Amino acid sequence: MVFNQKRVLFVLIFVQVLLLGIWFYLRLYYWSGKVLRVVEVEESPLSFFSPFGKGVDFEIANLLAKKHKLKLKWQKVPVFKDAFFLLKQGKVDVIVGVPTKIKINDPKLAKGPNYIKDNFLFIHNKYRYPLRRFDELCKYKVIVPLSSLLLLKIKEYDEVLSCPINYEIIQKKEQDVYKVMAENKARFMLTDKIRFNSLNPYFLDLRKTYEFKTKFFHVWIWTKQYKKLNKMLEEFWHSAQTKEFMDATREIYYGFFRDNVDYYQLEHLRMIIRKKLPLYKQDILDVCQKFKLDPLFLIAQIYQESHFNPKARSRTGVRGLLQLSSNTASWIGIDNRLNPRQSILGGAKYMAFLVDRIAKRGVKGWNKWCMALAAYNQGLGHLYDAMDLVKLQGKDARLWSNVKEVYPLLSYRKYYKKSRYGYCRGYEAITYVQNVRYYYYMLSLLTFFGGGEGDYLRSFFPFRPNS
């Protein structure tokens, strides 16, 4: 009897140890393949607000989840330190938007390819002198937001200069530190190009004063311990489909930003919001509700077309707030192109028509709206020609990034003589789309932050954004 009890006890202990071993193995090396746990870091420049969607990283992760029929579990943490802690604890599978300046020395972690380029900048307020000599960084105050990325850079650069940099760490969100610069409380500030491009349309008094030559990139980081997950991510990032999707997504979110910003134009847009937009507010709200348009999008388009001048006329003969041709006006039932109400109604109706026709070709989201803008500018037929040219190249004609690439070719005889609708000023279409998108981004940013013109723009909502 004693022998049997010992034997049973031994078996129970063995089973418990075996189960514990299996549990540890599953925890460390088994990935269910049902849920993708992703963490985004708020201090990453890629995590900043965008009116074009939930962000580049979310779009990519969503594509991956759909492709492999996974449930996407998304969470945010304030800093990269927190994200790496969660990854090492096995509580998340992937960290997105990690700058390559943050060195990863853990052999248990895998790194995806570079997908977003970035750079460091010093900026200054336009009412103070720009950086003329590097020793001025030692003499005058340089403020640095409390950010893992920026702290690494300022310490690295401090060792390069012959004098210590006079920098101060500000424990606020980066956009709040921009307010400090806008209030002219410091001579210089360290930031990065993506964040500066994102915030500059709101803080128009801030200027780039120095851009570093060495660039860095953003990548995904994940653990290698889940072999199935590791293989899936490796194959995903190196597929042709992902590359094309990444190019398209990068274009939608960042393709309209400019290296040479026309600050006079942006100041003028703010003045228009204050002085002229109120005259047409109700008309804009009415047509946007009728045709399911985003009011800020229509405002951006009107500004691009006429700067809110109801008597505007171009060299091609189009007229009014939304620059309608006589043929288009007649077709959509507009009698007087110079009548502001009719022009807004006609332009919105025509835009809604273009969006509908393009959607029937399987184009979705912001790709659809970009193509509708191009068609508004150069005609629907020329857009179709550009889409056909994309197809001939074996690419996806439903992506604006691909269409944008071929549009200029339609101004060359070699290409337009084979097209159905002939010669097209393709460069103008691209410029038009980029301008409207940039103005729309600025209007959205003003609305997001509020204050001044932003508070007034908020009165145009609630409206759902374009989809």
CSV table of C-alpha atoms in Angstrom, one decimal:
chain,number,residue,atom,x,y,z
A,1,MET,CA,0.0,0.0,0.0
A,2,VAL,CA,2.8,2.4,0.9
A,3,PHE,CA,4.5,1.5,-2.4
A,4,ASN,CA,1.4,2.4,-4.3
A,5,GLN,CA,1.0,5.7,-2.6
A,6,LYS,CA,4.6,6.6,-3.4
A,7,ARG,CA,4.1,5.6,-7.0
A,8,VAL,CA,0.9,7.6,-7.3
A,9,LEU,CA,2.7,10.6,-5.8
A,10,PHE,CA,5.6,10.2,-8.2
A,11,VAL,CA,3.2,10.1,-11.2
A,12,LEU,CA,1.3,13.2,-10.0
A,13,ILE,CA,4.6,15.1,-9.6
A,14,PHE,CA,5.7,14.0,-13.0
A,15,VAL,CA,2.4,15.1,-14.6
A,16,GLN,CA,2.6,18.5,-12.9
A,17,VAL,CA,6.2,19.1,-14.0
A,18,LEU,CA,5.2,18.0,-17.6
A,19,LEU,CA,2.2,20.3,-17.6
A,20,LEU,CA,4.3,23.1,-16.3
A,21,GLY,CA,6.9,22.5,-19.0
A,22,ILE,CA,4.2,22.4,-21.7
A,23,TRP,CA,2.8,25.7,-20.3
A,24,PHE,CA,6.2,27.4,-20.3
A,25,TYR,CA,6.9,26.1,-23.9
A,26,LEU,CA,3.5,27.3,-25.1
A,27,ARG,CA,4.1,30.7,-23.4
A,28,LEU,CA,7.5,31.1,-24.9
A,29,TYR,CA,7.4,29.5,-28.3
A,30,TYR,CA,3.8,28.9,-29.4
A,31,TRP,CA,1.8,31.6,-31.1
A,32,SER,CA,-1.9,30.8,-31.7
A,33,GLY,CA,-2.1,32.5,-35.0
A,34,LYS,CA,-5.5,34.0,-34.1
A,35,VAL,CA,-4.6,37.4,-32.6
A,36,LEU,CA,-1.9,39.9,-33.5
A,37,ARG,CA,-1.0,42.1,-30.5
A,38,VAL,CA,0.5,45.4,-31.6
A,39,VAL,CA,1.8,48.3,-29.5
A,40,GLU,CA,2.1,51.8,-30.8
A,41,VAL,CA,4.3,54.4,-29.0
A,42,GLU,CA,3.0,57.9,-28.5
A,43,GLU,CA,6.4,59.5,-28.6
A,44,SER,CA,7.0,58.1,-32.1
A,45,PRO,CA,6.5,60.7,-34.8
A,46,LEU,CA,4.4,58.3,-36.8
A,47,SER,CA,1.8,58.2,-34.0
A,48,PHE,CA,0.7,61.9,-34.5
A,49,PHE,CA,-2.8,62.8,-35.6
A,50,SER,CA,-3.8,62.5,-39.3
A,51,PRO,CA,-7.1,63.3,-41.0
A,52,PHE,CA,-6.3,60.5,-43.5
A,53,GLY,CA,-6.9,57.6,-41.1
A,54,LYS,CA,-5.5,55.8,-38.1
A,55,GLY,CA,-1.9,56.0,-39.2
A,56,VAL,CA,0.6,54.3,-41.5
A,57,ASP,CA,1.3,51.6,-39.0
A,58,PHE,CA,-2.3,50.8,-38.3
A,59,GLU,CA,-3.0,50.5,-42.1
A,60,ILE,CA,-0.1,48.1,-42.5
A,61,ALA,CA,-1.1,46.0,-39.5
A,62,ASN,CA,-4.7,45.9,-40.7
A,63,LEU,CA,-3.5,44.6,-44.1
A,64,LEU,CA,-1.5,41.9,-42.3
A,65,ALA,CA,-4.5,40.9,-40.1
A,66,LYS,CA,-6.9,40.7,-43.0
A,67,LYS,CA,-4.4,38.7,-45.1
A,68,HIS,CA,-4.0,36.1,-42.4
A,69,LYS,CA,-7.5,36.3,-40.9
A,70,LEU,CA,-6.2,37.6,-37.5
A,71,LYS,CA,-7.9,39.7,-34.9
A,72,LEU,CA,-6.0,42.9,-34.5
A,73,LYS,CA,-5.4,43.9,-30.8
A,74,TRP,CA,-4.1,47.5,-30.8
A,75,GLN,CA,-2.7,49.4,-27.8
A,76,LYS,CA,-0.7,52.5,-27.1
A,77,VAL,CA,2.0,53.3,-24.5
A,78,PRO,CA,3.7,56.6,-23.8
A,79,VAL,CA,7.4,55.7,-24.4
A,80,PHE,CA,9.5,53.0,-26.2
A,81,LYS,CA,10.8,51.7,-22.9
A,82,ASP,CA,7.3,50.6,-22.0
A,83,ALA,CA,6.8,49.0,-25.4
A,84,PHE,CA,10.0,46.9,-25.2
A,85,PHE,CA,9.1,45.8,-21.7
A,86,LEU,CA,5.7,44.5,-22.9
A,87,LEU,CA,7.4,42.7,-25.8
A,88,LYS,CA,10.0,41.0,-23.6
A,89,GLN,CA,7.2,40.0,-21.2
A,90,GLY,CA,5.4,38.3,-24.1
A,91,LYS,CA,2.3,40.6,-23.7
A,92,VAL,CA,2.6,42.0,-27.2
A,93,ASP,CA,3.8,40.6,-30.5
A,94,VAL,CA,5.0,43.7,-32.4
A,95,ILE,CA,6.2,47.2,-31.7
A,96,VAL,CA,5.5,49.6,-34.6
A,97,GLY,CA,7.2,52.8,-35.7
A,98,VAL,CA,10.6,52.2,-33.9
A,99,PRO,CA,13.3,54.7,-35.1
A,100,THR,CA,16.5,53.0,-36.2
A,101,LYS,CA,18.4,55.5,-33.9
A,102,ILE,CA,17.2,53.3,-31.0
A,103,LYS,CA,19.7,50.4,-31.1
A,104,ILE,CA,18.4,46.9,-30.7
A,105,ASN,CA,21.1,44.5,-29.5
A,106,ASP,CA,18.8,41.7,-28.3
A,107,PRO,CA,19.4,38.6,-30.5
A,108,LYS,CA,15.9,37.4,-29.6
A,109,LEU,CA,14.3,40.4,-31.4
A,110,ALA,CA,13.8,40.7,-35.1
A,111,LYS,CA,13.7,43.9,-37.1
A,112,GLY,CA,11.7,44.6,-40.2
A,113,PRO,CA,12.9,46.6,-43.2
A,114,ASN,CA,13.0,50.4,-43.3
A,115,TYR,CA,9.7,51.8,-44.4
A,116,ILE,CA,9.5,55.5,-43.4
A,117,LYS,CA,12.5,57.9,-43.8
A,118,ASP,CA,13.0,60.7,-41.2
A,119,ASN,CA,15.6,63.2,-40.1
A,120,PHE,CA,16.6,65.5,-37.2
A,121,LEU,CA,16.1,69.2,-37.4
A,122,PHE,CA,16.9,72.3,-35.4
A,123,ILE,CA,14.1,74.9,-35.7
A,124,HIS,CA,13.7,78.5,-34.7
A,125,ASN,CA,11.1,81.2,-34.4
A,126,LYS,CA,11.0,83.5,-37.5
A,127,TYR,CA,11.3,86.6,-35.2
A,128,ARG,CA,14.8,85.5,-34.1
A,129,TYR,CA,18.0,84.8,-36.0
A,130,PRO,CA,18.4,81.4,-37.6
A,131,LEU,CA,21.4,79.2,-36.8
A,132,ARG,CA,24.5,81.0,-38.3
A,133,ARG,CA,27.3,79.2,-36.4
A,134,PHE,CA,27.2,75.9,-34.5
A,135,ASP,CA,28.7,77.4,-31.4
A,136,GLU,CA,25.4,79.3,-31.1
A,137,LEU,CA,23.9,76.1,-29.8
A,138,CYS,CA,26.3,76.4,-26.8
A,139,LYS,CA,25.6,80.1,-26.2
A,140,TYR,CA,21.8,80.2,-26.7
A,141,LYS,CA,19.1,77.9,-25.1
A,142,VAL,CA,18.1,74.8,-27.1
A,143,ILE,CA,15.0,73.1,-25.9
A,144,VAL,CA,14.4,69.4,-26.3
A,145,PRO,CA,11.1,67.6,-25.8
A,146,LEU,CA,11.3,64.7,-23.3
A,147,SER,CA,11.6,61.9,-26.0
A,148,SER,CA,13.8,58.8,-26.2
A,149,LEU,CA,14.6,59.6,-29.8
A,150,LEU,CA,15.5,63.3,-29.3
A,151,LEU,CA,17.5,62.7,-26.1
A,152,LEU,CA,19.7,60.2,-27.9
A,153,LYS,CA,20.3,62.7,-30.7
A,154,ILE,CA,21.1,65.7,-28.5
A,155,LYS,CA,23.5,63.7,-26.3
A,156,GLU,CA,25.2,62.3,-29.4
A,157,TYR,CA,25.5,65.7,-31.0
A,158,ASP,CA,26.7,67.3,-27.8
A,159,GLU,CA,29.8,65.0,-27.9
A,160,VAL,CA,30.5,66.1,-31.5
A,161,LEU,CA,30.7,69.9,-30.9
A,162,SER,CA,33.7,71.5,-29.3
A,163,CYS,CA,31.6,73.2,-26.7
A,164,PRO,CA,28.7,71.8,-24.6
A,165,ILE,CA,25.2,72.4,-26.0
A,166,ASN,CA,23.1,74.7,-23.8
A,167,TYR,CA,20.0,72.4,-23.9
A,168,GLU,CA,17.1,72.0,-21.6
A,169,ILE,CA,14.7,69.0,-21.5
A,170,ILE,CA,11.1,70.0,-21.4
A,171,GLN,CA,8.7,67.4,-19.9
A,172,LYS,CA,5.8,68.1,-22.1
A,173,LYS,CA,4.3,66.5,-25.3
A,174,GLU,CA,6.2,67.6,-28.3
A,175,GLN,CA,3.3,69.7,-29.7
A,176,ASP,CA,3.2,71.6,-26.4
A,177,VAL,CA,7.0,72.3,-26.6
A,178,TYR,CA,6.2,73.7,-30.1
A,179,LYS,CA,4.0,76.2,-28.3
A,180,VAL,CA,6.9,77.3,-26.2
A,181,MET,CA,8.9,78.0,-29.4
A,182,ALA,CA,5.9,79.8,-31.0
A,183,GLU,CA,5.8,82.0,-27.9
A,184,ASN,CA,9.5,82.9,-28.7
A,185,LYS,CA,10.8,81.6,-25.3
A,186,ALA,CA,13.8,79.8,-26.7
A,187,ARG,CA,16.2,80.3,-29.6
A,188,PHE,CA,16.4,76.8,-31.0
A,189,MET,CA,14.6,73.5,-30.6
A,190,LEU,CA,15.5,69.9,-31.6
A,191,THR,CA,12.8,68.0,-33.4
A,192,ASP,CA,12.4,65.6,-36.4
A,193,LYS,CA,11.3,66.2,-39.9
A,194,ILE,CA,8.0,64.1,-39.8
A,195,ARG,CA,6.9,65.9,-36.6
A,196,PHE,CA,7.9,69.3,-38.0
A,197,ASN,CA,6.0,68.7,-41.2
A,198,SER,CA,3.0,67.6,-39.2
A,199,LEU,CA,2.9,70.6,-36.9
A,200,ASN,CA,4.3,73.4,-39.0
A,201,PRO,CA,1.0,74.2,-40.7
A,202,TYR,CA,-0.4,75.1,-37.3
A,203,PHE,CA,2.8,76.9,-35.9
A,204,LEU,CA,3.5,79.0,-39.0
A,205,ASP,CA,6.1,81.2,-37.2
A,206,LEU,CA,8.5,78.3,-36.8
A,207,ARG,CA,11.1,77.6,-39.4
A,208,LYS,CA,13.7,74.9,-40.1
A,209,THR,CA,17.2,76.3,-39.4
A,210,TYR,CA,19.3,73.2,-39.8
A,211,GLU,CA,18.7,69.7,-41.1
A,212,PHE,CA,21.2,66.9,-40.3
A,213,LYS,CA,22.7,65.1,-43.2
A,214,THR,CA,22.5,61.6,-41.7
A,215,LYS,CA,18.9,60.2,-41.9
A,216,PHE,CA,17.3,57.5,-40.0
A,217,PHE,CA,14.3,55.3,-40.6
A,218,HIS,CA,11.3,53.6,-38.8
A,219,VAL,CA,10.9,49.9,-38.5
A,220,TRP,CA,8.8,47.2,-36.9
A,221,ILE,CA,10.3,45.1,-34.1
A,222,TRP,CA,9.0,41.7,-33.0
A,223,THR,CA,10.2,38.7,-31.1
A,224,LYS,CA,11.8,35.7,-32.8
A,225,GLN,CA,10.6,33.2,-30.2
A,226,TYR,CA,7.3,32.6,-32.0
A,227,LYS,CA,8.6,30.8,-35.1
A,228,LYS,CA,5.2,30.9,-36.9
A,229,LEU,CA,4.8,34.7,-36.2
A,230,ASN,CA,8.4,35.4,-37.2
A,231,LYS,CA,8.1,33.5,-40.5
A,232,MET,CA,4.8,35.3,-41.3
A,233,LEU,CA,6.2,38.7,-40.6
A,234,GLU,CA,9.3,38.1,-42.6
A,235,GLU,CA,7.3,36.9,-45.6
A,236,PHE,CA,4.8,39.8,-45.3
A,237,TRP,CA,7.4,42.5,-45.3
A,238,HIS,CA,9.3,41.1,-48.3
A,239,SER,CA,6.3,40.6,-50.5
A,240,ALA,CA,5.6,42.7,-53.6
A,241,GLN,CA,2.1,43.3,-52.4
A,242,THR,CA,3.2,44.8,-49.1
A,243,LYS,CA,5.8,47.1,-50.9
A,244,GLU,CA,3.1,48.4,-53.2
A,245,PHE,CA,0.7,48.9,-50.4
A,246,MET,CA,3.4,50.6,-48.3
A,247,ASP,CA,4.2,53.0,-51.1
A,248,ALA,CA,0.5,53.8,-51.5
A,249,THR,CA,0.0,54.4,-47.8
A,250,ARG,CA,3.1,56.5,-47.4
A,251,GLU,CA,1.8,58.7,-50.3
A,252,ILE,CA,-1.6,59.2,-48.7
A,253,TYR,CA,-0.2,60.1,-45.3
A,254,TYR,CA,2.9,62.1,-46.2
A,255,GLY,CA,3.1,62.6,-49.9
A,256,PHE,CA,1.7,66.1,-49.9
A,257,PHE,CA,4.2,67.6,-47.4
A,258,ARG,CA,6.6,70.1,-49.0
A,259,ASP,CA,10.2,70.9,-48.4
A,260,ASN,CA,9.6,74.5,-49.5
A,261,VAL,CA,6.6,75.8,-47.7
A,262,ASP,CA,4.8,78.9,-49.0
A,263,TYR,CA,4.1,80.5,-45.6
A,264,TYR,CA,2.5,83.5,-47.2
A,265,GLN,CA,-0.1,81.2,-48.8
A,266,LEU,CA,-0.9,79.5,-45.5
A,267,GLU,CA,-1.2,82.8,-43.7
A,268,HIS,CA,-3.5,83.9,-46.5
A,269,LEU,CA,-5.6,80.8,-46.0
A,270,ARG,CA,-6.1,81.6,-42.3
A,271,MET,CA,-7.1,85.2,-43.3
A,272,ILE,CA,-9.7,83.7,-45.7
A,273,ILE,CA,-11.1,81.5,-42.9
A,274,ARG,CA,-11.7,84.6,-40.8
A,275,LYS,CA,-12.9,87.1,-43.4
A,276,LYS,CA,-14.5,85.3,-46.3
A,277,LEU,CA,-15.5,81.8,-45.3
A,278,PRO,CA,-18.3,83.0,-43.0
A,279,LEU,CA,-20.0,84.4,-46.1
A,280,TYR,CA,-20.4,80.9,-47.6
A,281,LYS,CA,-20.7,78.8,-44.5
A,282,GLN,CA,-24.3,77.7,-44.8
A,283,ASP,CA,-24.1,77.0,-48.5
A,284,ILE,CA,-21.0,74.8,-47.9
A,285,LEU,CA,-22.8,73.0,-45.0
A,286,ASP,CA,-25.9,72.4,-47.1
A,287,VAL,CA,-24.1,70.9,-50.1
A,288,CYS,CA,-21.8,68.8,-47.9
A,289,GLN,CA,-24.8,67.3,-46.2
A,290,LYS,CA,-26.5,66.7,-49.5
A,291,PHE,CA,-23.6,65.0,-51.3
A,292,LYS,CA,-21.9,63.5,-48.2
A,293,LEU,CA,-18.7,65.6,-48.5
A,294,ASP,CA,-16.3,66.7,-45.8
A,295,PRO,CA,-16.7,70.5,-45.4
A,296,LEU,CA,-13.0,71.0,-44.7
A,297,PHE,CA,-12.2,69.1,-47.9
A,298,LEU,CA,-14.6,71.3,-49.9
A,299,ILE,CA,-13.2,74.5,-48.3
A,300,ALA,CA,-9.7,73.4,-49.3
A,301,GLN,CA,-10.8,72.8,-52.8
A,302,ILE,CA,-12.5,76.2,-53.1
A,303,TYR,CA,-9.4,77.9,-51.8
A,304,GLN,CA,-7.2,76.1,-54.3
A,305,GLU,CA,-9.6,76.9,-57.2
A,306,SER,CA,-10.3,80.6,-56.5
A,307,HIS,CA,-9.1,81.7,-53.1
A,308,PHE,CA,-12.8,82.3,-52.4
A,309,ASN,CA,-13.0,85.0,-55.1
A,310,PRO,CA,-16.5,84.4,-56.7
A,311,LYS,CA,-15.4,86.3,-59.9
A,312,ALA,CA,-12.2,84.3,-60.4
A,313,ARG,CA,-11.4,83.3,-64.0
A,314,SER,CA,-8.6,81.2,-65.3
A,315,ARG,CA,-6.7,81.3,-68.7
A,316,THR,CA,-8.8,78.2,-69.8
A,317,GLY,CA,-12.1,80.0,-69.3
A,318,VAL,CA,-13.3,78.3,-66.1
A,319,ARG,CA,-15.0,80.7,-63.7
A,320,GLY,CA,-16.4,81.2,-60.2
A,321,LEU,CA,-15.6,79.9,-56.7
A,322,LEU,CA,-15.1,76.3,-57.9
A,323,GLN,CA,-13.9,77.2,-61.4
A,324,LEU,CA,-16.5,75.4,-63.5
A,325,SER,CA,-16.3,75.3,-67.3
A,326,SER,CA,-19.4,76.4,-69.3
A,327,ASN,CA,-19.9,72.8,-70.5
A,328,THR,CA,-19.7,71.3,-67.0
A,329,ALA,CA,-22.0,74.0,-65.6
A,330,SER,CA,-24.6,73.4,-68.3
A,331,TRP,CA,-24.4,69.6,-67.8
A,332,ILE,CA,-25.0,69.8,-64.1
A,333,GLY,CA,-27.7,72.4,-64.4
A,334,ILE,CA,-25.9,75.6,-63.3
A,335,ASP,CA,-27.0,78.9,-65.0
A,336,ASN,CA,-24.6,81.4,-63.5
A,337,ARG,CA,-21.1,80.3,-62.6
A,338,LEU,CA,-20.4,83.6,-60.9
A,339,ASN,CA,-23.2,83.1,-58.4
A,340,PRO,CA,-21.4,81.8,-55.3
A,341,ARG,CA,-24.3,79.6,-54.2
A,342,GLN,CA,-24.7,78.0,-57.7
A,343,SER,CA,-20.9,77.5,-58.0
A,344,ILE,CA,-20.6,75.7,-54.6
A,345,LEU,CA,-23.7,73.6,-55.5
A,346,GLY,CA,-22.3,72.8,-59.0
A,347,GLY,CA,-18.8,72.0,-57.8
A,348,ALA,CA,-20.0,69.8,-55.0
A,349,LYS,CA,-22.4,68.0,-57.3
A,350,TYR,CA,-19.7,67.4,-59.9
A,351,MET,CA,-17.2,66.2,-57.3
A,352,ALA,CA,-19.8,63.7,-56.0
A,353,PHE,CA,-20.4,62.5,-59.5
A,354,LEU,CA,-16.6,61.9,-60.0
A,355,VAL,CA,-16.3,60.1,-56.7
A,356,ASP,CA,-19.2,57.8,-57.6
A,357,ARG,CA,-17.7,56.9,-61.1
A,358,ILE,CA,-14.3,56.3,-59.7
A,359,ALA,CA,-15.7,54.1,-56.8
A,360,LYS,CA,-17.4,51.9,-59.5
A,361,ARG,CA,-13.9,51.0,-60.7
A,362,GLY,CA,-13.1,49.5,-57.3
A,363,VAL,CA,-11.1,52.5,-55.9
A,364,LYS,CA,-11.6,53.1,-52.2
A,365,GLY,CA,-10.7,55.5,-49.4
A,366,TRP,CA,-8.4,58.4,-49.9
A,367,ASN,CA,-7.2,56.9,-53.2
A,368,LYS,CA,-10.7,57.5,-54.5
A,369,TRP,CA,-10.7,61.2,-53.3
A,370,CYS,CA,-7.2,61.9,-54.7
A,371,MET,CA,-8.3,60.5,-58.1
A,372,ALA,CA,-11.5,62.5,-58.0
A,373,LEU,CA,-9.5,65.7,-57.5
A,374,ALA,CA,-7.3,64.8,-60.4
A,375,ALA,CA,-10.4,64.2,-62.6
A,376,TYR,CA,-11.9,67.5,-61.4
A,377,ASN,CA,-8.7,69.3,-62.6
A,378,GLN,CA,-8.0,67.5,-65.9
A,379,GLY,CA,-11.1,65.6,-66.7
A,380,LEU,CA,-12.4,62.1,-66.0
A,381,GLY,CA,-11.2,60.8,-69.4
A,382,HIS,CA,-7.6,61.7,-68.7
A,383,LEU,CA,-7.8,59.9,-65.3
A,384,TYR,CA,-9.0,56.8,-67.1
A,385,ASP,CA,-6.1,57.1,-69.5
A,386,ALA,CA,-3.7,57.3,-66.5
A,387,MET,CA,-5.3,54.3,-64.9
A,388,ASP,CA,-5.0,52.3,-68.2
A,389,LEU,CA,-1.4,53.2,-68.4
A,390,VAL,CA,-0.8,51.9,-64.8
A,391,LYS,CA,-2.5,48.6,-65.8
A,392,LEU,CA,-0.1,48.3,-68.8
A,393,GLN,CA,2.8,48.5,-66.4
A,394,GLY,CA,1.3,45.6,-64.4
A,395,LYS,CA,0.5,47.7,-61.3
A,396,ASP,CA,-2.6,48.3,-59.3
A,397,ALA,CA,-4.6,51.2,-61.0
A,398,ARG,CA,-6.7,51.6,-57.8
A,399,LEU,CA,-3.8,53.3,-56.0
A,400,TRP,CA,-3.2,57.0,-56.3
A,401,SER,CA,0.6,56.5,-55.8
A,402,ASN,CA,0.7,54.5,-59.0
A,403,VAL,CA,-1.6,56.9,-61.0
A,404,LYS,CA,0.4,59.9,-59.7
A,405,GLU,CA,3.6,58.3,-61.1
A,406,VAL,CA,2.3,58.0,-64.7
A,407,TYR,CA,0.1,61.2,-64.9
A,408,PRO,CA,3.0,63.4,-66.2
A,409,LEU,CA,3.7,60.9,-69.0
A,410,LEU,CA,0.4,61.9,-70.7
A,411,SER,CA,1.9,65.2,-71.6
A,412,TYR,CA,4.5,63.4,-73.8
A,413,ARG,CA,3.5,62.5,-77.4
A,414,LYS,CA,4.9,59.0,-77.0
A,415,TYR,CA,2.2,58.2,-74.5
A,416,TYR,CA,-0.8,60.5,-75.2
A,417,LYS,CA,-1.0,59.6,-78.9
A,418,LYS,CA,-1.9,56.0,-77.8
A,419,SER,CA,-4.4,57.2,-75.2
A,420,ARG,CA,-8.1,57.6,-75.8
A,421,TYR,CA,-8.4,61.2,-74.6
A,422,GLY,CA,-5.1,62.6,-75.9
A,423,TYR,CA,-2.8,65.2,-74.4
A,424,CYS,CA,-3.1,66.0,-70.7
A,425,ARG,CA,-1.3,68.4,-68.4
A,426,GLY,CA,-0.5,65.7,-65.9
A,427,TYR,CA,1.9,67.7,-63.8
A,428,GLU,CA,-0.9,70.2,-63.1
A,429,ALA,CA,-3.2,67.4,-61.9
A,430,ILE,CA,-0.6,66.2,-59.4
A,431,THR,CA,0.1,69.8,-58.1
A,432,TYR,CA,-3.6,70.4,-57.8
A,433,VAL,CA,-4.2,67.2,-55.8
A,434,GLN,CA,-1.2,67.8,-53.5
A,435,ASN,CA,-2.3,71.4,-52.8
A,436,VAL,CA,-5.8,70.5,-51.9
A,437,ARG,CA,-4.6,67.7,-49.6
A,438,TYR,CA,-2.1,70.1,-48.0
A,439,TYR,CA,-4.8,72.7,-47.4
A,440,TYR,CA,-7.2,70.0,-46.1
A,441,TYR,CA,-4.5,68.8,-43.7
A,442,MET,CA,-3.9,72.3,-42.4
A,443,LEU,CA,-7.6,72.9,-41.9
A,444,SER,CA,-8.0,69.6,-40.1
A,445,LEU,CA,-5.0,70.4,-37.9
A,446,LEU,CA,-6.5,73.8,-37.0
A,447,THR,CA,-9.7,72.0,-36.1
A,448,PHE,CA,-7.9,69.4,-34.1
A,449,PHE,CA,-6.0,71.9,-31.9
A,450,GLY,CA,-8.6,74.6,-31.9
A,451,GLY,CA,-7.9,78.2,-31.0
A,452,GLY,CA,-8.5,81.1,-33.4
A,453,GLU,CA,-9.5,79.9,-36.8
A,454,GLY,CA,-9.7,76.3,-35.5
A,455,ASP,CA,-12.5,77.1,-33.1
A,456,TYR,CA,-14.5,78.6,-36.0
A,457,LEU,CA,-13.8,75.5,-38.2
A,458,ARG,CA,-15.2,73.3,-35.5
A,459,SER,CA,-18.6,74.8,-36.2
A,460,PHE,CA,-18.7,72.9,-39.5
A,461,PHE,CA,-19.0,69.6,-37.6
A,462,PRO,CA,-20.2,67.0,-36.7
A,463,PHE,CA,-19.6,65.4,-40.1
A,464,ARG,CA,-18.0,62.1,-40.8
A,465,PRO,CA,-14.7,62.4,-42.8
A,466,ASN,CA,-14.4,61.1,-46.3
A,467,SER,CA,-14.4,57.3,-46.6
